[in-house]
Short mmCIF file of C-alpha atoms (C1' of nucleotides) in Angstrom, two decimals:
data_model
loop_
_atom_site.label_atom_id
_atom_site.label_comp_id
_atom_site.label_asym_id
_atom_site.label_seq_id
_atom_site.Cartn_x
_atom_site.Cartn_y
_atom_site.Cartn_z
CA UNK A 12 13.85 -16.14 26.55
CA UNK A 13 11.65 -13.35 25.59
CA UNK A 14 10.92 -14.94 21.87
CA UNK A 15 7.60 -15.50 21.67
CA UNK A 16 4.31 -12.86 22.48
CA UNK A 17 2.11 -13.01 25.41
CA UNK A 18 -0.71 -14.75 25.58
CA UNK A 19 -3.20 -12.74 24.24
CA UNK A 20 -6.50 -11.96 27.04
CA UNK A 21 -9.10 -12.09 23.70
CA UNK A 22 -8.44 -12.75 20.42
CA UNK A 23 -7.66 -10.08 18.29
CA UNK A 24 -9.33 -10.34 15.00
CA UNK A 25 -6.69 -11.87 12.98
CA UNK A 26 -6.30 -10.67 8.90
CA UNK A 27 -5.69 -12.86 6.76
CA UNK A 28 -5.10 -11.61 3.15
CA UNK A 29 -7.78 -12.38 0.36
CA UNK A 30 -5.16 -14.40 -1.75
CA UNK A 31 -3.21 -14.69 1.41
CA UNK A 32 -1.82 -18.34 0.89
CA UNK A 33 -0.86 -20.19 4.19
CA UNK A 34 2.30 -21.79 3.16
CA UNK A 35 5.11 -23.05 4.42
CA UNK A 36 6.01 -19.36 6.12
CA UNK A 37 3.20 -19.93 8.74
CA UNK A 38 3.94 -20.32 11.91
CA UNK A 39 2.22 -23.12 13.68
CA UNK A 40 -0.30 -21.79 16.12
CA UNK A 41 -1.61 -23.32 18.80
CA UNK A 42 -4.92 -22.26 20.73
CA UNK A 43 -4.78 -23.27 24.41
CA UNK A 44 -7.57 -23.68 27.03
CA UNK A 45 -8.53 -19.74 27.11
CA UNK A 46 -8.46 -19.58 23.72
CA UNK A 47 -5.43 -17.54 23.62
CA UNK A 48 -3.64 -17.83 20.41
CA UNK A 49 0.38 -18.37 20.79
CA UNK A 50 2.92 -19.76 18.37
CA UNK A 51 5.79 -21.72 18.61
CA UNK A 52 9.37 -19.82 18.91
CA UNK A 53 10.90 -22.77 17.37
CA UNK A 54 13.23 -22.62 14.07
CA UNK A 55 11.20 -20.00 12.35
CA UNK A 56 13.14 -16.88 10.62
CA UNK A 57 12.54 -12.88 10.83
CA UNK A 58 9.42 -13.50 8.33
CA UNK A 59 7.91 -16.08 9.79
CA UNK A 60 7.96 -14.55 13.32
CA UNK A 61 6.79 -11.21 11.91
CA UNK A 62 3.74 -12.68 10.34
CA UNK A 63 2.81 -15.35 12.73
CA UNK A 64 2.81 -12.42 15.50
CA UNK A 65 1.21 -9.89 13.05
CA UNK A 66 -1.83 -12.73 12.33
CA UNK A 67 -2.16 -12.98 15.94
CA UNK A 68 -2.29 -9.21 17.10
CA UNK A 69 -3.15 -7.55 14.24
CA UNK A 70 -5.22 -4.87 15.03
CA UNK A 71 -8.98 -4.80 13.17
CA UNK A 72 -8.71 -1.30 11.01
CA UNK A 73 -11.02 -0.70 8.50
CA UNK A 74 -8.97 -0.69 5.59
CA UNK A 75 -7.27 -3.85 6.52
CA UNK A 76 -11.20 -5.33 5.61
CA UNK A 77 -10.39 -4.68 1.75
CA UNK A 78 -8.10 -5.30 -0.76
CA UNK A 79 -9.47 -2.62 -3.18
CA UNK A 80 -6.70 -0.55 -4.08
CA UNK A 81 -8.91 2.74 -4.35
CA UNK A 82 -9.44 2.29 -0.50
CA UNK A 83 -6.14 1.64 0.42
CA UNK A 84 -4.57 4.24 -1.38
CA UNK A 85 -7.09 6.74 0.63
CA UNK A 86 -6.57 5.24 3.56
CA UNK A 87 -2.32 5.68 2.87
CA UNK A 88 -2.86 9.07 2.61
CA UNK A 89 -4.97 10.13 5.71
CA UNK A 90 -2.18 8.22 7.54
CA UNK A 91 0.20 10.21 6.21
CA UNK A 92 1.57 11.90 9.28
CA UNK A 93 -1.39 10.91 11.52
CA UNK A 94 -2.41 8.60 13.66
CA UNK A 95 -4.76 5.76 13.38
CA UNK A 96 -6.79 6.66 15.94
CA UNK A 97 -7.65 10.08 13.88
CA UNK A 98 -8.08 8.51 10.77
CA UNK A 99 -10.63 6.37 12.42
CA UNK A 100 -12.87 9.30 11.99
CA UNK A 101 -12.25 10.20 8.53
CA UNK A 102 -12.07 6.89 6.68
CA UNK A 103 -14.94 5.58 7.11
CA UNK A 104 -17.29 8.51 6.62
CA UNK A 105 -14.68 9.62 2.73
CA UNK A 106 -15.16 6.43 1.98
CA UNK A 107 -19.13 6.53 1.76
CA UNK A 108 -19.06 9.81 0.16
CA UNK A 109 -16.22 9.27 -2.47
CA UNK A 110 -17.11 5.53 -2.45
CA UNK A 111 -14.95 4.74 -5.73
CA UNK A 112 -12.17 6.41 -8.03
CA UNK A 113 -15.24 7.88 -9.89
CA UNK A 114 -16.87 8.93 -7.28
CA UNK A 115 -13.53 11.00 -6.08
CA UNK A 116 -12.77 12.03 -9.52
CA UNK A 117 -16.10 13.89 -10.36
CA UNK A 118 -16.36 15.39 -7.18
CA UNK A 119 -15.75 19.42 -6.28
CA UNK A 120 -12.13 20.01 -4.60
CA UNK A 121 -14.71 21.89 -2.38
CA UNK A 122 -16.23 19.00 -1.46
CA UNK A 123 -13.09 16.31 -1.34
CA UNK A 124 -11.65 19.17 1.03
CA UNK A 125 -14.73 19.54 3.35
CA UNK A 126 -14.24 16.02 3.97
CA UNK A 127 -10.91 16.09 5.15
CA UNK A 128 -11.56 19.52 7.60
CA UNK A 129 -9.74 18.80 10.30
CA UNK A 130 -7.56 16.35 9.26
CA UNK A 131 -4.62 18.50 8.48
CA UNK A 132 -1.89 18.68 5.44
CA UNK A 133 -4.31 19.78 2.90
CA UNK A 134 -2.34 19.07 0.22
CA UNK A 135 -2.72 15.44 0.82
CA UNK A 136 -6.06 15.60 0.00
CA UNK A 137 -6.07 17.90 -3.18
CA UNK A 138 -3.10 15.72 -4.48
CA UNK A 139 -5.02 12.49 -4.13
CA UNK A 140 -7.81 14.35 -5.69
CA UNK A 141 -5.32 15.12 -8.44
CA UNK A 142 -3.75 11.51 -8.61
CA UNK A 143 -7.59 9.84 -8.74
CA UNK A 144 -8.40 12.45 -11.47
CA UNK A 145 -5.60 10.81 -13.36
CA UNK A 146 -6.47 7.19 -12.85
CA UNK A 147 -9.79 7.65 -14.38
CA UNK A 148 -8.52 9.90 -17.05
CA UNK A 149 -5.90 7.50 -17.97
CA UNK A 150 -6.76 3.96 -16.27
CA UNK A 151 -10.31 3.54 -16.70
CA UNK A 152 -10.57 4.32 -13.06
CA UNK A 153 -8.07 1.44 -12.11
CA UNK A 154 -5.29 1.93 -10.25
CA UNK A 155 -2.11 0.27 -12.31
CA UNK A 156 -0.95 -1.92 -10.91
CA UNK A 157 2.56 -1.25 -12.40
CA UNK A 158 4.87 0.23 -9.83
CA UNK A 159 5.95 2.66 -12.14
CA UNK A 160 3.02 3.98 -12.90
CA UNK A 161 2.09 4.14 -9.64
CA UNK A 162 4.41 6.37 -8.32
CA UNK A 163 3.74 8.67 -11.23
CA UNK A 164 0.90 9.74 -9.49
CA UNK A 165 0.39 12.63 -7.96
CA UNK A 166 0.64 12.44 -4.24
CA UNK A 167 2.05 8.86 -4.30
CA UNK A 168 6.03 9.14 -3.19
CA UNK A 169 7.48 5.98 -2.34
CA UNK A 170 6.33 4.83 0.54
CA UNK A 171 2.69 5.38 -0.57
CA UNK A 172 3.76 3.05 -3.83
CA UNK A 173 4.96 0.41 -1.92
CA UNK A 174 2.15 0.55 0.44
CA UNK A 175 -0.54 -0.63 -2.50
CA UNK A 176 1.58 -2.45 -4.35
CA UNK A 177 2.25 -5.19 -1.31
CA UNK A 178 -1.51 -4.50 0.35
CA UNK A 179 -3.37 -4.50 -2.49
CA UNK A 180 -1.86 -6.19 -5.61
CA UNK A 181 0.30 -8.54 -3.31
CA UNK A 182 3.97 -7.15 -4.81
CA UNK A 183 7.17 -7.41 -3.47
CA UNK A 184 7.40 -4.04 -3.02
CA UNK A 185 9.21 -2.64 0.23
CA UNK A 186 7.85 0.12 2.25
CA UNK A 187 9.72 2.61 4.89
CA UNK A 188 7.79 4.47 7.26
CA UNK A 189 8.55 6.13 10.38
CA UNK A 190 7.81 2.96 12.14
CA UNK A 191 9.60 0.78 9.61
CA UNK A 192 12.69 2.97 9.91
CA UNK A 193 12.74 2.99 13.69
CA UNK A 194 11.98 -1.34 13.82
CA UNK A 195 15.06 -1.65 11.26
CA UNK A 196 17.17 0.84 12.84
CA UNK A 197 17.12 -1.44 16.02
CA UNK A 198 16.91 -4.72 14.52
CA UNK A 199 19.94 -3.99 11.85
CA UNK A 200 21.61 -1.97 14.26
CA UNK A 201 21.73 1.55 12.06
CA UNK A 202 22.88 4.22 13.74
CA UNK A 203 22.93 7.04 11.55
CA UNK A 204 20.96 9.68 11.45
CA UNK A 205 17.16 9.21 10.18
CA UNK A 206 16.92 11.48 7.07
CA UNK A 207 20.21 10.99 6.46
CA UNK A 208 20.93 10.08 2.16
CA UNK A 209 23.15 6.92 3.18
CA UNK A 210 20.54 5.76 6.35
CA UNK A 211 17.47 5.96 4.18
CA UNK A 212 19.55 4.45 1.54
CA UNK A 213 20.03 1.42 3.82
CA UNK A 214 16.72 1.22 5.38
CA UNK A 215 14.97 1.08 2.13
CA UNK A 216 17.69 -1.73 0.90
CA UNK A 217 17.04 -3.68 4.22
CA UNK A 218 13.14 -3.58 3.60
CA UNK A 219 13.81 -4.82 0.53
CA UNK A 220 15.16 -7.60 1.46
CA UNK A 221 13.02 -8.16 4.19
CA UNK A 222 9.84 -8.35 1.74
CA UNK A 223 11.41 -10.63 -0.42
CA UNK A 224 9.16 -13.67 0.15
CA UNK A 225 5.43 -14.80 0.33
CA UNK A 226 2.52 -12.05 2.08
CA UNK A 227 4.58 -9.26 1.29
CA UNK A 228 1.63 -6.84 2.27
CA UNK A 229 0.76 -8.52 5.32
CA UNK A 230 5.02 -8.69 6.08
CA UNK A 231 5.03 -4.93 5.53
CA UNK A 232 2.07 -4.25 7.84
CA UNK A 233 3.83 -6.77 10.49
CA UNK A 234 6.66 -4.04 10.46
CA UNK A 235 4.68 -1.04 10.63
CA UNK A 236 2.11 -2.66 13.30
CA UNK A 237 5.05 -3.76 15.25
CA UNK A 238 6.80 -0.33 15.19
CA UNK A 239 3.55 0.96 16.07
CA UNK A 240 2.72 -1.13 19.38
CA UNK A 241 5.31 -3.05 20.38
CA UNK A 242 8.54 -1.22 18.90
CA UNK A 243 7.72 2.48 20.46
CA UNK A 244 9.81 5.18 20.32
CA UNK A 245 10.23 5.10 24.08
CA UNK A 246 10.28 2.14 25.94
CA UNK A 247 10.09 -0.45 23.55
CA UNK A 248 8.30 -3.86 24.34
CA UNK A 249 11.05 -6.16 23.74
CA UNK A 250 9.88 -9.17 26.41
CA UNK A 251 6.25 -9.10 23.92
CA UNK A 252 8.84 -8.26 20.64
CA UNK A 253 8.29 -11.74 18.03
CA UNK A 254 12.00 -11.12 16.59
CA UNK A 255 14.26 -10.07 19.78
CA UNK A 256 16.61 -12.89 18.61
CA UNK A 257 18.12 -11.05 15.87
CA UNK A 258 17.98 -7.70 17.25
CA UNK A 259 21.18 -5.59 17.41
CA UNK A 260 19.70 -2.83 19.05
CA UNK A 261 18.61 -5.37 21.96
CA UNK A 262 21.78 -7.41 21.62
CA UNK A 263 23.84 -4.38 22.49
CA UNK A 264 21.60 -2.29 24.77
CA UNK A 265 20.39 0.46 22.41
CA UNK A 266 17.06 0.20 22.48
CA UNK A 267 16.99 3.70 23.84
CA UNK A 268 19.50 5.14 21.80
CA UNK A 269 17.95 3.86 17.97
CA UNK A 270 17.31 5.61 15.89
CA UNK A 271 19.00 8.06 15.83
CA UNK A 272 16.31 11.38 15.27
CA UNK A 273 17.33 14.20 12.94
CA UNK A 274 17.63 17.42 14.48
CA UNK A 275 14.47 19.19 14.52
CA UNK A 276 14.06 23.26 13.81
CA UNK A 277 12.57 24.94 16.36
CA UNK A 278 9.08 26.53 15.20
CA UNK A 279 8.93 30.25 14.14
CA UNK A 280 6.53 32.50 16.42
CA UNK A 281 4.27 33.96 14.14
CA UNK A 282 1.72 37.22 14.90
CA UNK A 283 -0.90 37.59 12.94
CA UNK A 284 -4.47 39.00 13.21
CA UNK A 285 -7.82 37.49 12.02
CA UNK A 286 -10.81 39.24 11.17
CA UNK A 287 -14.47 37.81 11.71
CA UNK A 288 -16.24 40.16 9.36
CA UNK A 289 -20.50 38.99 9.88
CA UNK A 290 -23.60 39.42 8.55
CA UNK A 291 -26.54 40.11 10.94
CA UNK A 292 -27.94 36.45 10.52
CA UNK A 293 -23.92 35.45 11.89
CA UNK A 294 -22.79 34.12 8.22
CA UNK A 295 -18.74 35.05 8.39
CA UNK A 296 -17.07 36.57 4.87
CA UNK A 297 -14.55 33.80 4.14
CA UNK A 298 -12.20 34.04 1.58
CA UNK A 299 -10.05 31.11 0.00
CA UNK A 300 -6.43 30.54 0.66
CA UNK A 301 -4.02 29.35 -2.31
CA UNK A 302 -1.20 29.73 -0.56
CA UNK A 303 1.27 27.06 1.09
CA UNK A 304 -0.66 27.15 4.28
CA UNK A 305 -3.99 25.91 4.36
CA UNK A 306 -3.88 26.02 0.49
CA UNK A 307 -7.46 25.47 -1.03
CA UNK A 308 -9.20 25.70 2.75
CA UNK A 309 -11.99 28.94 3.31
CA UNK A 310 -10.80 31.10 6.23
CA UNK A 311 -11.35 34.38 7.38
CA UNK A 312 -9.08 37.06 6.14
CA UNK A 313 -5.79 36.74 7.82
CA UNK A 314 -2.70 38.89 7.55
CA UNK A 315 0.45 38.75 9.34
CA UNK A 316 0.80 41.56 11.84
CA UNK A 317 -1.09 42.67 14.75
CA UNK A 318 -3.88 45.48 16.16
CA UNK A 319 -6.75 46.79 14.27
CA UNK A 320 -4.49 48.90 11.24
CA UNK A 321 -3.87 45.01 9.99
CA UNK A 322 -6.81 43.88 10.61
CA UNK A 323 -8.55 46.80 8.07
CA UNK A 324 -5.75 45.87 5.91
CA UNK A 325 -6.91 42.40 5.86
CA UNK A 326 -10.82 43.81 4.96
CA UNK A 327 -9.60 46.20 2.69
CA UNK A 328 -7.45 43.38 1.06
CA UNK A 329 -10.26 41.26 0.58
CA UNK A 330 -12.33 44.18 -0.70
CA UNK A 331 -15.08 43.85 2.24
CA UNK A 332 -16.58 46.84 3.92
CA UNK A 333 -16.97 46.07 7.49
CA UNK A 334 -16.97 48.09 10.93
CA UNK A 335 -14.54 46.57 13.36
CA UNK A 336 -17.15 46.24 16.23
CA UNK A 337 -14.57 45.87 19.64
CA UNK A 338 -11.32 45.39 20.69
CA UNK A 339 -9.71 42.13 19.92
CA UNK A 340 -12.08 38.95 21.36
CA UNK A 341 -8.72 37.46 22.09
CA UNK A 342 -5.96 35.14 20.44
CA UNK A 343 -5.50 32.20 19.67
CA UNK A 344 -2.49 30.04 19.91
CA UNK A 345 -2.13 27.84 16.84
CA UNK A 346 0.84 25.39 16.44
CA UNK A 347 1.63 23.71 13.50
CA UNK A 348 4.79 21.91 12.86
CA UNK A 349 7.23 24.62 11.56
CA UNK A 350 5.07 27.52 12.85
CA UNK A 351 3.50 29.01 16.01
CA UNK A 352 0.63 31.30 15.11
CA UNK A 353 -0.56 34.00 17.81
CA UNK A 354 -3.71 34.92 16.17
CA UNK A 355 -5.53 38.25 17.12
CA UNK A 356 -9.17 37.59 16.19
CA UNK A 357 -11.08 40.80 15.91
CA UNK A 358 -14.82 41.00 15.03
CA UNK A 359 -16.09 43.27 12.23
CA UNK A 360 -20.00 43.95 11.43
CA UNK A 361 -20.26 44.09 7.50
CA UNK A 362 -21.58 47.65 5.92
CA UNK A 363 -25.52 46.90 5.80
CA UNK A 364 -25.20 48.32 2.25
CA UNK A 365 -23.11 45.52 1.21
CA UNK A 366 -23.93 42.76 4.06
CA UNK A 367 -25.47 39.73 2.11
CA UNK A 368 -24.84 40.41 -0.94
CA UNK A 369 -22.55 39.10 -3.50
CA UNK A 370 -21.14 42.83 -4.46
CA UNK A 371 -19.91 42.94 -1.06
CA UNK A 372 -16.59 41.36 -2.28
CA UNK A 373 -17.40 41.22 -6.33
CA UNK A 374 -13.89 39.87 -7.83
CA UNK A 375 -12.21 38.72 -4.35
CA UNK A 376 -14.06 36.08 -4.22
CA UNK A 377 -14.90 35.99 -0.74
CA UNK A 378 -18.41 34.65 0.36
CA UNK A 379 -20.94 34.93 3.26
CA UNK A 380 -20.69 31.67 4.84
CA UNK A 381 -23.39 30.31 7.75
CA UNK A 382 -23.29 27.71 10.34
CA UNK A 383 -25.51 25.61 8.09
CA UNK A 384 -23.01 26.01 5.12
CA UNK A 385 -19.97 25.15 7.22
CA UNK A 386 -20.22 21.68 7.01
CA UNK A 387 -19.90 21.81 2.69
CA UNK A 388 -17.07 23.85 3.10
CA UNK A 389 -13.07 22.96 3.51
CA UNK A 390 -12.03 24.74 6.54
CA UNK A 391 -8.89 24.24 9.15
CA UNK A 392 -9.14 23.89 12.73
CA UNK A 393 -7.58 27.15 13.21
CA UNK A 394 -10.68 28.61 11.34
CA UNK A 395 -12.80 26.69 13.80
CA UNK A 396 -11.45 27.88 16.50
CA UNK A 397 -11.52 31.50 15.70
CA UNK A 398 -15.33 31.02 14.47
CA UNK A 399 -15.77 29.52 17.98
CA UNK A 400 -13.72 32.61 19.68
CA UNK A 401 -15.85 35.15 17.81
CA UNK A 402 -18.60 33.96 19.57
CA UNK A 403 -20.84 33.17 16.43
CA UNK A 404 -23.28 30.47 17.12
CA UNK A 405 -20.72 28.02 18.27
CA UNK A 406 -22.33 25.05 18.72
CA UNK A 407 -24.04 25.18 14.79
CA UNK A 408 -20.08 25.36 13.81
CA UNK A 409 -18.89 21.85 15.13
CA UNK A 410 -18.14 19.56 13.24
"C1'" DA B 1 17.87 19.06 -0.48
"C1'" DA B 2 16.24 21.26 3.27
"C1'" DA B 3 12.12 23.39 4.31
"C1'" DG B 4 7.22 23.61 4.42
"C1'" DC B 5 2.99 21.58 5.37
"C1'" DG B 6 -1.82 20.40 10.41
"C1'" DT B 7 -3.34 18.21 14.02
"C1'" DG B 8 -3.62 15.76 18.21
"C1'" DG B 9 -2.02 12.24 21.52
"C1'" DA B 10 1.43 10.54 24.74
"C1'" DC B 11 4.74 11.27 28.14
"C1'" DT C 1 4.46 23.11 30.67
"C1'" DG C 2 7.25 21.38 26.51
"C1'" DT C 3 8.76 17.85 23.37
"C1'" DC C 4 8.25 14.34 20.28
"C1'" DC C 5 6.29 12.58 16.44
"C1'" DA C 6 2.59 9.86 13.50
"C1'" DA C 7 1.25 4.42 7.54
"C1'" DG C 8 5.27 11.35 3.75
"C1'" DC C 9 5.21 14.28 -0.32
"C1'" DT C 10 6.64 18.17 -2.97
"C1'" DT C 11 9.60 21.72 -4.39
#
DNA sequence: AAAGCGTGGAC
DNA sequence: TGTCCAAGCTT
């Protein structure tokens, strides 16, 4: 019948909330001879099923090992967009440096952003330095736990609300994420377009509804852990699915077919040119970006155009006195979401007069940065890369 | 309210 | 190769 999970080869770590109460929505497990964990198919509803699978295959993440809010909220916002599997590199190593709200709060935005390098969508990161600054300005450091307040904070939209309300202060609070939207566009048979005022409407009034109940934090991680490994984009697990019974997509052979995507814009070819302007001992002049794209991060001075007129633009822009030293090392291909960037790197030699030196780029802002000073300082993966194609000491620039 | 914002993994 | 898209938010 397809309505309960597979046997399991090793037991998954199972979570079990703090304050998690095991009450009458528990599912009765059984353990058989290999240990294997199932549970009974028998009367239980979309809740039950949810959390009896989700306490049996629950994956062990780090910040399912904590209920402090602090934690979850940074752990909310890496995921943002990205996958677990990359986050598994960040969290861990943000948490021990920024180990509390304090911690975060007093910290440089230099510093909060040379944590996240590599991690992408800056802004993330500068708005929950913005939105921690807050809660210790006005929360003593706590994070309210009133909803409202909550989503006052910078950085925290809905989703990221709902996410530490349930998780970590055990509300009722419904959460839609991309997985979320694609398990209750199959299950509730929606077949409007994702984005869409009226579907998101709906999906948010159907997880509502469906985190109405006891372990609303573990219920909400059910969904988004199912949608995650079970409920795929493409080819769905239905026969190891803990709620096929009810589902309209599977009912009605749509499985393939929900949701329904929004239409995506194609990405706009961008040429632009890159200049690596050094220092004899390798440092790079690196200037700071405020705008949209890579807001906050150090780069090297980057202008959109191509050949070596833009790329003395780009110096001259930036107030640095360098020599360009060759023709082009090469380009780099860069895609982002929205964009593709065909970067031209050139390499300059600084003017010995100003090479070192802080006049070199008095005002501008721009600074002489080393391999050794790379690691303290925010910088994209395109940066990386170009560092890397300039041919500067390469390995000293990893990360 | 549609567009902009990074990166990397899977297929 | 290209395409999709992942625990979204802001403007």
């Amino acid at each position: 019948m397809g309505l309960h999970a597979p046997a399991l080869e090793e037991r998954s770590a199972p979570v079990h909330e703090a304050r998690g109460q095991r009450t009458e929505g528990q599912a009765r497990e059984m353990v058989d001879a290999h240990g294997a964990r199932r549970y009974t198919a028998s009367p239980m509803n979309e809740r039950d099923a949810l959390l009896a699978w989700f306490d049996a295959n629950a994956r062990d993440l780090p910040w399912r090992r904590t209920r402090d809010p602090y934690a979850i909220w940074v752990s909310e916002v890496m995921l943002q967009q990205t996958r677990v599997e990359t986050v598994l590199r960040y969290y861990e190593r943000f948490l021990a440096r920024f180990p509390d709200a304090h911690a975060l709060a007093s910290a440089s935005e230099d510093d909060v952003l040379s944590m996240w390098s590599g991690l992408g969508y800056y802004r993330r990161a500068r708005l929950l330095h913005a939105g921690v600054r807050e809660v210790v300005a006005s929360y003593g450091g706590r994070v309210p736990d009133d909803a409202t307040s909550r989503r006052a904070l910078p950085g925290v939209g809905r989703y990221t609300a709902g996410a530490i309300g349930s998780i970590a202060f055990d509300r009722e609070e419904p959460l839609v994420d991309g997985n979320v939207a694609r398990v209750l566009s199959r299950l509730r048979g929606i077949d409007t377009p994702l984005g869409r005022r009226d579907t998101e409407a709906r999906l948010w009034d159907e997880a509502e509804k469906v985190v109405r109940g006891p372990r609303p934090g573990a219920l909400n991680q059910a969904l988004m852990e199912l949608g995650a490994t079970v409920c795929t984009p493409s080819s769905p697990k239905c026969l190891s699915c803990p709620i096929t019974r009810s589902c309209v997509a599977l009912a009605s052979d749509r499985t393939d077919v929900l949701p329904v995507a929004k239409a995506r814009r194609a990405p706009r070819e961008v040429a632009m040119v890159a200049v690596v302007a050094h220092d004899a001992q390798g440092r790079a002049m690196m200037v700071r970006g405020e705008k949209a794209l890579f807001g906050g991060l150090w780069g090297v001075p980057m202008r959109e155009g191509r050949g070596a007129k833009t790329a003395r633009e780009a110096l001259r822009e930036h107030a640095i006195d360098a020599r360009l030293t060759r023709e082009p090392a090469g380009h780099i291909e860069h895609v982002l979401t929205h964009r593709r960037l065909d970067v031209e790197v050139f390499v300059a030699r600084l003017s010995s007069a100003s090479a070192g030196t802080a006049s070199a780029s008095a005002g501008t802002g721009a600074r002489a940065v080393g391999a050794d000073d790379l690691a303290s300082v925010g910088v994209s993966t395109l940066t990386r890369r170009i560092l890397e194609m300039s041919d500067l000491t390469i390995s000293r620039f990893q990360r």
